[in-house]
Structure formats: structure tokens, C-alpha cells
PDB file of C-alpha atoms in Angstrom:
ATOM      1  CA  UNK A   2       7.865   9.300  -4.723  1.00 43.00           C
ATOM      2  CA  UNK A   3       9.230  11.785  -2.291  1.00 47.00           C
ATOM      3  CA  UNK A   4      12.452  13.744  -3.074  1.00 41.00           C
ATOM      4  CA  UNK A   5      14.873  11.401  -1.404  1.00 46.00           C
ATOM      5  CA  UNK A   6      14.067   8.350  -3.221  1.00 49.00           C
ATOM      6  CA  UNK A   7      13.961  10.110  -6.435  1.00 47.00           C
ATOM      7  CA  UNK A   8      17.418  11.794  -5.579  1.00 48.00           C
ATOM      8  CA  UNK A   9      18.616   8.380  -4.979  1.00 54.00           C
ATOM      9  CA  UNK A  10      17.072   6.322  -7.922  1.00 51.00           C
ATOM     10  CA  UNK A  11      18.342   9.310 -10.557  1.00 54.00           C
ATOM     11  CA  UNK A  12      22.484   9.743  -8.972  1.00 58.00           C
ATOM     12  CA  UNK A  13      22.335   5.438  -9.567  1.00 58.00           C
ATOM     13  CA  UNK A  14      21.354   6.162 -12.670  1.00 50.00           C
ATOM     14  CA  UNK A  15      23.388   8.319 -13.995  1.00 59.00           C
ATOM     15  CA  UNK A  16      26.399   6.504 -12.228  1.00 59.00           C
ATOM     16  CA  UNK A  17      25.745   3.784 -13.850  1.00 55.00           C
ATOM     17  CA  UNK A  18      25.266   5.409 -17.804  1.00 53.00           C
ATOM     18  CA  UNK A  19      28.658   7.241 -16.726  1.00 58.00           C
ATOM     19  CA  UNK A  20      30.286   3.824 -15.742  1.00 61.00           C
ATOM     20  CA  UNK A  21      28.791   2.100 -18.462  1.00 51.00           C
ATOM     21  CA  UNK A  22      30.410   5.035 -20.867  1.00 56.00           C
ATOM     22  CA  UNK A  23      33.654   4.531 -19.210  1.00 57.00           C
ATOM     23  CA  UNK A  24      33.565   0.807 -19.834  1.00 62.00           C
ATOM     24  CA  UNK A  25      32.605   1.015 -23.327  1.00 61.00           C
ATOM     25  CA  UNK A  26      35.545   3.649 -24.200  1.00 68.00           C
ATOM     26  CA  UNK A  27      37.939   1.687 -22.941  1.00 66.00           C
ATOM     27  CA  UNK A  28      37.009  -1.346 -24.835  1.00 62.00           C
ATOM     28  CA  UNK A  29      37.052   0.655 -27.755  1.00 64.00           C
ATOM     29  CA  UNK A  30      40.249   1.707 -27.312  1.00 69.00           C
ATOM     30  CA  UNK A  31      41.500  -1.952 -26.377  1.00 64.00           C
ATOM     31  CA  UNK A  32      39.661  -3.215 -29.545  1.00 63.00           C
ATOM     32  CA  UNK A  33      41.361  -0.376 -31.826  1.00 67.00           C
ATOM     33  CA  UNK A  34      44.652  -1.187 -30.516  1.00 70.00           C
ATOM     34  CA  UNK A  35      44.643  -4.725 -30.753  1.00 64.00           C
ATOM     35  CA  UNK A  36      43.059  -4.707 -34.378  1.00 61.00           C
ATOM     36  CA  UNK A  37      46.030  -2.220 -35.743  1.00 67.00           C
ATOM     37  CA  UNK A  38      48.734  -4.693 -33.950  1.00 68.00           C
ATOM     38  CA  UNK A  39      47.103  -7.958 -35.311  1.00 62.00           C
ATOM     39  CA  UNK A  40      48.732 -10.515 -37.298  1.00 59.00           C
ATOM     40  CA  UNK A  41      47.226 -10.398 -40.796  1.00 58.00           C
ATOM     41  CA  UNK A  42      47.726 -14.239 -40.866  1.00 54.00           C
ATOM     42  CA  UNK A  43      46.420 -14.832 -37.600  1.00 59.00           C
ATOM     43  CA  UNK A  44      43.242 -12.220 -37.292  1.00 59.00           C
ATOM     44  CA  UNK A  45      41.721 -11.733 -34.373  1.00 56.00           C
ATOM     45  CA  UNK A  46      38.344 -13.931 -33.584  1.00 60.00           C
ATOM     46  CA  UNK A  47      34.971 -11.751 -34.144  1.00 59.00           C
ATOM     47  CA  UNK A  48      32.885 -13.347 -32.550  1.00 66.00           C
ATOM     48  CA  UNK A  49      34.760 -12.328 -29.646  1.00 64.00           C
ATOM     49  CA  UNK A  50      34.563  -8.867 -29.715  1.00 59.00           C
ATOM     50  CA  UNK A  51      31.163  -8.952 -31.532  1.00 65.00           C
ATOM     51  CA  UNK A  52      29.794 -10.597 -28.277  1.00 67.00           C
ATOM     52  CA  UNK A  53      31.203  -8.298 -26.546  1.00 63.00           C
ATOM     53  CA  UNK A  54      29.565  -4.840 -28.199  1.00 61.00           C
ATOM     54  CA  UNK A  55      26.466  -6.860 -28.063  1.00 64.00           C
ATOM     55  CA  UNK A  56      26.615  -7.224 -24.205  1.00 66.00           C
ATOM     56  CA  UNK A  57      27.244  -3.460 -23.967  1.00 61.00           C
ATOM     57  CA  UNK A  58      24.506  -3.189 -25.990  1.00 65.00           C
ATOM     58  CA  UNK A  59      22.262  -5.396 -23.377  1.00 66.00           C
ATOM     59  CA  UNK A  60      23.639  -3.512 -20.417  1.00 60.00           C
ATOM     60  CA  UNK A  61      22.533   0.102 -21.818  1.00 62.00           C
ATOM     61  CA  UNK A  62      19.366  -0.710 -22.809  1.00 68.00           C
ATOM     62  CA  UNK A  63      18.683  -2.345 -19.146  1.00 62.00           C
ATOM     63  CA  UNK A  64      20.243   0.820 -17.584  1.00 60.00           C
ATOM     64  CA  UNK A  65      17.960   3.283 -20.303  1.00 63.00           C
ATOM     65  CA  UNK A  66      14.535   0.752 -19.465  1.00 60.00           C
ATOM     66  CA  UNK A  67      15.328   1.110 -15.830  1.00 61.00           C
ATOM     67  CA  UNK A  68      15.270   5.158 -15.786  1.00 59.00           C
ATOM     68  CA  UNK A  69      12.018   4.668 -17.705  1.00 58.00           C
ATOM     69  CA  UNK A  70      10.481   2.442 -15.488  1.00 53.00           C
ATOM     70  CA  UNK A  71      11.758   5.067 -12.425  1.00 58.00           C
ATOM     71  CA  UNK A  72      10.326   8.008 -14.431  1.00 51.00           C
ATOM     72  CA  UNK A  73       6.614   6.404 -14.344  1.00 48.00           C
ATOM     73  CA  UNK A  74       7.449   5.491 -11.337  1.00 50.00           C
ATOM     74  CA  UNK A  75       7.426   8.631 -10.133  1.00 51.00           C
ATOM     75  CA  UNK A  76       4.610   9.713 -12.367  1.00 48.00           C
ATOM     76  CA  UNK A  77       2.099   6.780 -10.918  1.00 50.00           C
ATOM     77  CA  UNK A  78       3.349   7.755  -7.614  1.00 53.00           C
ATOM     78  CA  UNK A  79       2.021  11.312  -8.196  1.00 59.00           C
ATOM     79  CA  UNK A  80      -1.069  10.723 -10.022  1.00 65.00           C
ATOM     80  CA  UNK A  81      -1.976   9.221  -6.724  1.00 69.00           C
ATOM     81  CA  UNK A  82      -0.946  11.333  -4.320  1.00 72.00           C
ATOM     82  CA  UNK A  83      -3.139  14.049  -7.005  1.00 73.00           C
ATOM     83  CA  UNK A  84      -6.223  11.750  -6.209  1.00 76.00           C
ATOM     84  CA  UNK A  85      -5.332  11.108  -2.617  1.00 80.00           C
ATOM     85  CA  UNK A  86      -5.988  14.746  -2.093  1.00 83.00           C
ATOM     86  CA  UNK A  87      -9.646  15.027  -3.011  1.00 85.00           C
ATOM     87  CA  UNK A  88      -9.736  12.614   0.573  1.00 88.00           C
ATOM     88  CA  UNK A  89      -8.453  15.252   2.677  1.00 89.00           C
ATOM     89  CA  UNK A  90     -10.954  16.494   5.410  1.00 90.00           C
ATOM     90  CA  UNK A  91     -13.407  13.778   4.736  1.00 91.00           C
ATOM     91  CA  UNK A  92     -14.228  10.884   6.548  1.00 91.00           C
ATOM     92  CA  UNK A  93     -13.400   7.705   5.045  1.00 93.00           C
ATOM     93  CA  UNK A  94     -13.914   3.765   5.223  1.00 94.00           C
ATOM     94  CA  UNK A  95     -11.554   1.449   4.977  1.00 96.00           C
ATOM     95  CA  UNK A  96     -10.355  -2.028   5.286  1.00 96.00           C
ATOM     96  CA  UNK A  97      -8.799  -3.087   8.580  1.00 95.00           C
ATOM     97  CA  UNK A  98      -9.031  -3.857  12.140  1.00 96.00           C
ATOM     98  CA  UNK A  99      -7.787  -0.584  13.428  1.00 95.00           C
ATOM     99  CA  UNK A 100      -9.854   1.653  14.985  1.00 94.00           C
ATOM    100  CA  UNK A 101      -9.903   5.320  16.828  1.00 92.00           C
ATOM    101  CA  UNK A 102     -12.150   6.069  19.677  1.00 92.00           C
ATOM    102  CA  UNK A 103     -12.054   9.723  19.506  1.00 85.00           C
ATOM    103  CA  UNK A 104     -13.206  12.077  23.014  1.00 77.00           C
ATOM    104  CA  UNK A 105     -16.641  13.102  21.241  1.00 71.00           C
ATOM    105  CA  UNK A 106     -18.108   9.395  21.325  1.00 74.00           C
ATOM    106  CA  UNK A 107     -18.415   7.071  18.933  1.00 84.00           C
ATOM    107  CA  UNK A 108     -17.712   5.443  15.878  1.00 91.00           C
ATOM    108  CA  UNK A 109     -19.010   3.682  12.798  1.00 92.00           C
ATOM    109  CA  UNK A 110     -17.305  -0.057  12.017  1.00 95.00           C
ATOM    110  CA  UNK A 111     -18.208  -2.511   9.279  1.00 95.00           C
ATOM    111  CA  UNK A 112     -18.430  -5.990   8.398  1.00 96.00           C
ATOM    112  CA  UNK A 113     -17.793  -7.788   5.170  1.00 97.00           C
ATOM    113  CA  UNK A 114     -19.104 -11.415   5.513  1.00 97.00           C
ATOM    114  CA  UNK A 115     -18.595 -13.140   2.059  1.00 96.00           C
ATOM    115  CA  UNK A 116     -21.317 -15.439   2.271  1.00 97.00           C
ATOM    116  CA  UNK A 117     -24.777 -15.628   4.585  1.00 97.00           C
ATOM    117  CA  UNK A 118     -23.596 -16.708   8.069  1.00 98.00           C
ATOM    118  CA  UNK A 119     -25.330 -18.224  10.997  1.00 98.00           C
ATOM    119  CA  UNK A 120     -24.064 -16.128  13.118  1.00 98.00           C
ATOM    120  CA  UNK A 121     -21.942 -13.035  13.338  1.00 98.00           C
ATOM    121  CA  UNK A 122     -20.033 -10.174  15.223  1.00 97.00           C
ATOM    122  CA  UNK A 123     -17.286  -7.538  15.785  1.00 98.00           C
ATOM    123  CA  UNK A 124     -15.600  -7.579  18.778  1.00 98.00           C
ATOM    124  CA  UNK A 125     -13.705  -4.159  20.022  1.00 98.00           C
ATOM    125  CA  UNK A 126     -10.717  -4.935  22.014  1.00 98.00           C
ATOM    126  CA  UNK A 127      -8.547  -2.740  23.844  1.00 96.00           C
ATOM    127  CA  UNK A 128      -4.645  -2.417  23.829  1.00 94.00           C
ATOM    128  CA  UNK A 129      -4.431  -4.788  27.052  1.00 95.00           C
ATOM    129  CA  UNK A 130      -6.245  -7.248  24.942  1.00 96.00           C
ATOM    130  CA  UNK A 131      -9.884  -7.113  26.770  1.00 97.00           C
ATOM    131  CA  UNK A 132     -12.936  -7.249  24.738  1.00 98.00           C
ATOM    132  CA  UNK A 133     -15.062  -3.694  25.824  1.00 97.00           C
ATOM    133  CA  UNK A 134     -17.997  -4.712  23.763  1.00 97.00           C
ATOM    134  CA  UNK A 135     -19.714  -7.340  21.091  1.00 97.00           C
ATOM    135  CA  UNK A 136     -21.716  -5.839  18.674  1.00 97.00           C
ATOM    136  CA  UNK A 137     -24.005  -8.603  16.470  1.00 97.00           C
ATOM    137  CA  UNK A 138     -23.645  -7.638  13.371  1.00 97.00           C
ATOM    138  CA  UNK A 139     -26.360  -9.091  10.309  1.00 97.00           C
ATOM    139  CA  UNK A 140     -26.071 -12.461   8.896  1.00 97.00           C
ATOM    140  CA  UNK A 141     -27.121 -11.716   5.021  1.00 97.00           C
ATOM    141  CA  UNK A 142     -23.901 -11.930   2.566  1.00 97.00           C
ATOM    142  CA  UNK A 143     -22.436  -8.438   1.900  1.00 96.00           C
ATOM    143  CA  UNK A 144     -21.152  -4.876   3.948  1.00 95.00           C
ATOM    144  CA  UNK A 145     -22.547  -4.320   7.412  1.00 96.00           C
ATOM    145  CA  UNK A 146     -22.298  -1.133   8.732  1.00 94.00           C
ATOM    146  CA  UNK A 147     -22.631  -0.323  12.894  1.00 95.00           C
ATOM    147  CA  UNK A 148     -22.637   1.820  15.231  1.00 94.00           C
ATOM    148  CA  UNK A 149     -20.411   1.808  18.374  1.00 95.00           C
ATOM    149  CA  UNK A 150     -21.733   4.476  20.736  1.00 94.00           C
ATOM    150  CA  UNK A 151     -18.334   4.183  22.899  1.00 94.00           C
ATOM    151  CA  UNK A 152     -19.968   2.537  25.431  1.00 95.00           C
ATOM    152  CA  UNK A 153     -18.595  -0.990  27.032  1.00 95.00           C
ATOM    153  CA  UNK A 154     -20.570  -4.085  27.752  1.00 96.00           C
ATOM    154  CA  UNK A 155     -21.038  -2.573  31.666  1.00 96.00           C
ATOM    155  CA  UNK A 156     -22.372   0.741  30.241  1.00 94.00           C
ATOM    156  CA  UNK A 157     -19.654   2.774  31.243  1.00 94.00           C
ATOM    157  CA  UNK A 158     -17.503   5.281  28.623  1.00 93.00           C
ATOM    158  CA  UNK A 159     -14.666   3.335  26.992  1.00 95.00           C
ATOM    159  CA  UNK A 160     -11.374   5.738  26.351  1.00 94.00           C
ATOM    160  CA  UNK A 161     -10.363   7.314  23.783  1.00 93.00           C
ATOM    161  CA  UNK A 162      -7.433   5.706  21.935  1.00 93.00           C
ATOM    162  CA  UNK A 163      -6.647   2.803  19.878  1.00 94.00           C
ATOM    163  CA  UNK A 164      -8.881  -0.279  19.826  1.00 96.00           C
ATOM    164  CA  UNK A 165      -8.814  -3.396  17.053  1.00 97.00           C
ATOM    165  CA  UNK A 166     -11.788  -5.023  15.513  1.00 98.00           C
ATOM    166  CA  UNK A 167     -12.078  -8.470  15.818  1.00 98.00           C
ATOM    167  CA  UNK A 168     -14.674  -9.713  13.075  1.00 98.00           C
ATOM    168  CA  UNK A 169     -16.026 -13.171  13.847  1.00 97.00           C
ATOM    169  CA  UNK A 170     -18.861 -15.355  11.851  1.00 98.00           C
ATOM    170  CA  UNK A 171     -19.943 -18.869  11.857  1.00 97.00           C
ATOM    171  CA  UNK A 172     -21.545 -20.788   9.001  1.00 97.00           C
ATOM    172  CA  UNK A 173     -24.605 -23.165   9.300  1.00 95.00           C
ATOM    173  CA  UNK A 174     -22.151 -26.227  10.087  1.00 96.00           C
ATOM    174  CA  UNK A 175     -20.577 -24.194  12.980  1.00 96.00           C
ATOM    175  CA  UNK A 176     -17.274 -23.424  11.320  1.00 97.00           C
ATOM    176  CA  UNK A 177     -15.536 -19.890  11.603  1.00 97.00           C
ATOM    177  CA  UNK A 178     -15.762 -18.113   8.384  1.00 97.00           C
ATOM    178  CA  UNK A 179     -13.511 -15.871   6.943  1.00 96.00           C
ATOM    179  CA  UNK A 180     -14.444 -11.931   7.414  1.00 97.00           C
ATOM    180  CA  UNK A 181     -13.324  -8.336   6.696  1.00 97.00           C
ATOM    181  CA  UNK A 182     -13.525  -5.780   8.942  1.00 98.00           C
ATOM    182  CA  UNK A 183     -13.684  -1.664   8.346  1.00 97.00           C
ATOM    183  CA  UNK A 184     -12.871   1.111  10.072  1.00 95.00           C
ATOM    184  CA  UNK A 185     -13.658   4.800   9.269  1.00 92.00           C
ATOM    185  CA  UNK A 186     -12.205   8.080  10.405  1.00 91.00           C
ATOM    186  CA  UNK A 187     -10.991  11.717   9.399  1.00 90.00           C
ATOM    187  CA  UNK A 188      -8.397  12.026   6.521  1.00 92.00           C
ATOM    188  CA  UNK A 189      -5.899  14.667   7.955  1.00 92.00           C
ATOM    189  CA  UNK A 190      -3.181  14.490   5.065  1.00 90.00           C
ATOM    190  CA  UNK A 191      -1.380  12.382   2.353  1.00 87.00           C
ATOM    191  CA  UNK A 192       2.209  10.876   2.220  1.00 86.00           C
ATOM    192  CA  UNK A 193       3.750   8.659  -0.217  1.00 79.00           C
ATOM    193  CA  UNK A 194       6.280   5.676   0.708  1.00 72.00           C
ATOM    194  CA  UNK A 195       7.696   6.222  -3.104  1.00 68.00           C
ATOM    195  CA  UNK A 196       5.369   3.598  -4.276  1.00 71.00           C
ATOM    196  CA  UNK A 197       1.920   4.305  -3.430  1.00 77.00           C
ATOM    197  CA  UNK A 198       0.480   7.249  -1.900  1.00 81.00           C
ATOM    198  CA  UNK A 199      -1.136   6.876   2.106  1.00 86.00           C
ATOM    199  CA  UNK A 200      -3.711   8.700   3.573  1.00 91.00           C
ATOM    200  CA  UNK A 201      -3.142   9.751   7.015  1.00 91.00           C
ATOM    201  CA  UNK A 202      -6.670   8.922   9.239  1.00 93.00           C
ATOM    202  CA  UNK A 203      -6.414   9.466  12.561  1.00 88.00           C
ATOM    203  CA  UNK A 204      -2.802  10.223  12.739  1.00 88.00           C
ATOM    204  CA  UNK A 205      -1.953   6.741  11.251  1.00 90.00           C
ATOM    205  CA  UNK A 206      -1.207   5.492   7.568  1.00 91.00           C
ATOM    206  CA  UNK A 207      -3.846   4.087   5.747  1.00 93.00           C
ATOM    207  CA  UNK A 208      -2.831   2.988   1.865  1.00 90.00           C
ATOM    208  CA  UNK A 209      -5.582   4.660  -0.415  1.00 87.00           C
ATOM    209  CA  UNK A 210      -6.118   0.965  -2.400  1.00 88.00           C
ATOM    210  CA  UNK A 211      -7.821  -0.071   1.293  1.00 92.00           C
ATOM    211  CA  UNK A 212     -10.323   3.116   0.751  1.00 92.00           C
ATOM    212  CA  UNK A 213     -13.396   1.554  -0.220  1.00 92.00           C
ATOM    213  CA  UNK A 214     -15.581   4.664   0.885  1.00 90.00           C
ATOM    214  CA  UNK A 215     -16.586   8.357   1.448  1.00 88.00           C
ATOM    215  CA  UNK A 216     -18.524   7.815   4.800  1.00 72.00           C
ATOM    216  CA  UNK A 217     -19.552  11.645   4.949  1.00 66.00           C
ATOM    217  CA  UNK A 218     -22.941  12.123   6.349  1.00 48.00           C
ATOM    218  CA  UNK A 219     -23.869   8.111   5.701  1.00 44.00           C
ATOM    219  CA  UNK A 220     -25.950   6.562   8.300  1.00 38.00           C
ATOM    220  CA  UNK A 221     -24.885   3.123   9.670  1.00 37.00           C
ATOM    221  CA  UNK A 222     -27.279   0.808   8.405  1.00 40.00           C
ATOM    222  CA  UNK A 223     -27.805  -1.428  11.954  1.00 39.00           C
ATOM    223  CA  UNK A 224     -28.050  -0.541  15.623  1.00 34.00           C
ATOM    224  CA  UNK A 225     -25.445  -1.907  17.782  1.00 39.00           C
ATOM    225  CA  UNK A 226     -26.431  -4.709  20.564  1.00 41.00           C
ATOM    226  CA  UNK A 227     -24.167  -5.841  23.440  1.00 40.00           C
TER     227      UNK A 227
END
């Protein structure tokens, strides 16, 4: 959680414990009064004011459960940004269709097909929407790593920059299948968004849950075709 949001959460807080203080003193001063000027014939109803110390009571304990619930908030929070760290410097993969074409050449994408396909590919497509290259990709159930050497379909060197991954598959019957596609690049840094801590790959955020992993020094497991 960074500072900000933990500034924040804590002040509402304690505004509200110091409102709900003020609240509670002046019904006890209310009650007090009214109790020493009551008719002894006519006494006043207490269920009234009993419901009344009871909803104070309700209103504390959601104000005390909520600065709990901030407090391990903040303590998840860290604990992952603690284990987010051991990621910086490495190269990662992760889920989604993202993907950075850096100036030394290529890059290594994946493929999750959920079940054995009759077909099956990843397409790269630039940010005017053009498809640079097809790569088939295996048809057996399961993680499918490959290898784009940069290259487009005409042979020339695609730019560096931003491309998406378009993961396409087919079943026996001909119908599209649902499919996952992974990226992998260089974790420079960590941030948090006060919830869950972000690893920073290739200058963008990346949530650490989509980390599924190291990619240092692993070989893609399947050539690339056009």
C-alpha cells in the first residue's frame, strides 16, 4: 500500500473513532439529563435508549474491524511487494497478449491451449493493427513455448516497440477454441496499486498473480514457422 493510501485510510479512521466519541458523549450527556429530570410515574422507555448504546456499540466495532482489515491490508500488500522483489532483474513469463520487441532481436511467446487442437497459432500484430508474422504453434493440450526471431512474414526486421499476441486454435469440428497467450520480458522494478504489488517488465505493469514463470536461461521448446 503506498504512503498515500495508507495516509488516507488511517486520517478516515481516526475521524471517524473521534466522531463516533463525540456522538457517544453527547448521548450520554442527553441520557443523564433526561434520566435526573424524569417523571418517577412516567419513566422513561429502555428499550429506547438500550437500542440506542447497542447501535453505538455496532458502529465501533465496524469502525475498530475496519482499521483491522486496513492494517492487513497493508501487511498483505507488503508481503508481496517483499516477494515481488526476488523478480527484479530476471526475465519473466506471464499471462497476456502484450508483447516488447526490444532492438537486440527477438523474443520468446507462449501458448496455453486447454485441450488438443486441430490446429493452432499466435499471431503478432502491430499497433496499426497488421499481422507481421504467424507462428504455428503445437497442437498437444498444455504450454507452448516459441520463438519469434523479429523477423516478419517478408523476411525483413520488424521494429522495436509494442506488438499484441493474438492466440488462435481450432478444434477437430472446426470451432475456435479458447486460448491463453504469454509474454516474457525483463523485470525492471516493483510498484504496488495499494492492493497488490506489480512488477514493472518492459516499462509496463504486469500484476505478479499473472507471473507464471522464471524464463532465465530456458530454451523455447518449438521453432517458429511463418
Amino acid at each position: 500500500m503506498d504512503v498515500t493510501s495508507a495516509t488516507a485510510a488511517s486520517t478516515k479512521i481516526e475521524n471517524s473513532k473521534a466522531t463516533l466519541a463525540g456522538d457517544f458523549e453527547t448521548f450520554l450527556t442527553l441520557l443523564t439529563t433526561q434520566l435526573q429530570q424524569q417523571d418517577p410515574l412516567s419513566p422513561m422507555d429502555a428499550e429506547k435508549f438500550t437500542a440506542q448504546l447497542v447501535q453505538f456499540s455496532s458502529v465501533e466495532q465496524a469502525i475498530e474491524t475496519n482499521s483491522r482489515l486496513r492494517d492487513l491490508a497493508s501487511m498483505m500488500s507488503m508481503s508481496q511487494i517483499g516477494d515481488a522483489l526476488g523478480f527484479v532483474g530476471r526475465n519473466v513469463e506471464f499471462e497476456g497478449d502484450v508483447l516488447t520487441l526490444t532492438g537486440d532481436g527477438g523474443a520468446t511467446i507462449g501458448l496455453d491451449l486447454p485441450a488438443r487442437a486441430a490446429s493452432s497459432r499466435i499471431d503478432i500484430v502491430n499497433s496499426d493493427g497488421v499481422v507481421v508474422r504467424s507462428i504455428d504453434a503445437p497442437t498437444e493440450a498444455g504450454v507452448h513455448r516459441l520463438t519469434w526471431d523479429g523477423l516478419r512474414t517478408d523476411g525483413s526486421r520488424a521494429s522495436p516497440g509494442t506488438y499484441t499476441l493474438r492466440g488462435k486454435a481450432e478444434d477437430a469440428e472446426g470451432e475456435p477454441m479458447d486460448v491463453v497467450t504469454r509474454s516474457t520480458g525483463r523485470v525492471g522494478g516493483v510498484e504496488s496499486d495499494g492492493r497488490t504489488a506489480q512488477l514493472i517488465v518492459d516499462g509496463r505493469a504486469v500484476p505478479l498473480s499473472t507471473v507464471r514463470a522464471v524464463a532465465d536461461g530456458q530454451q523455447p521448446t518449438t521453432s517458429p514457422s511463418s
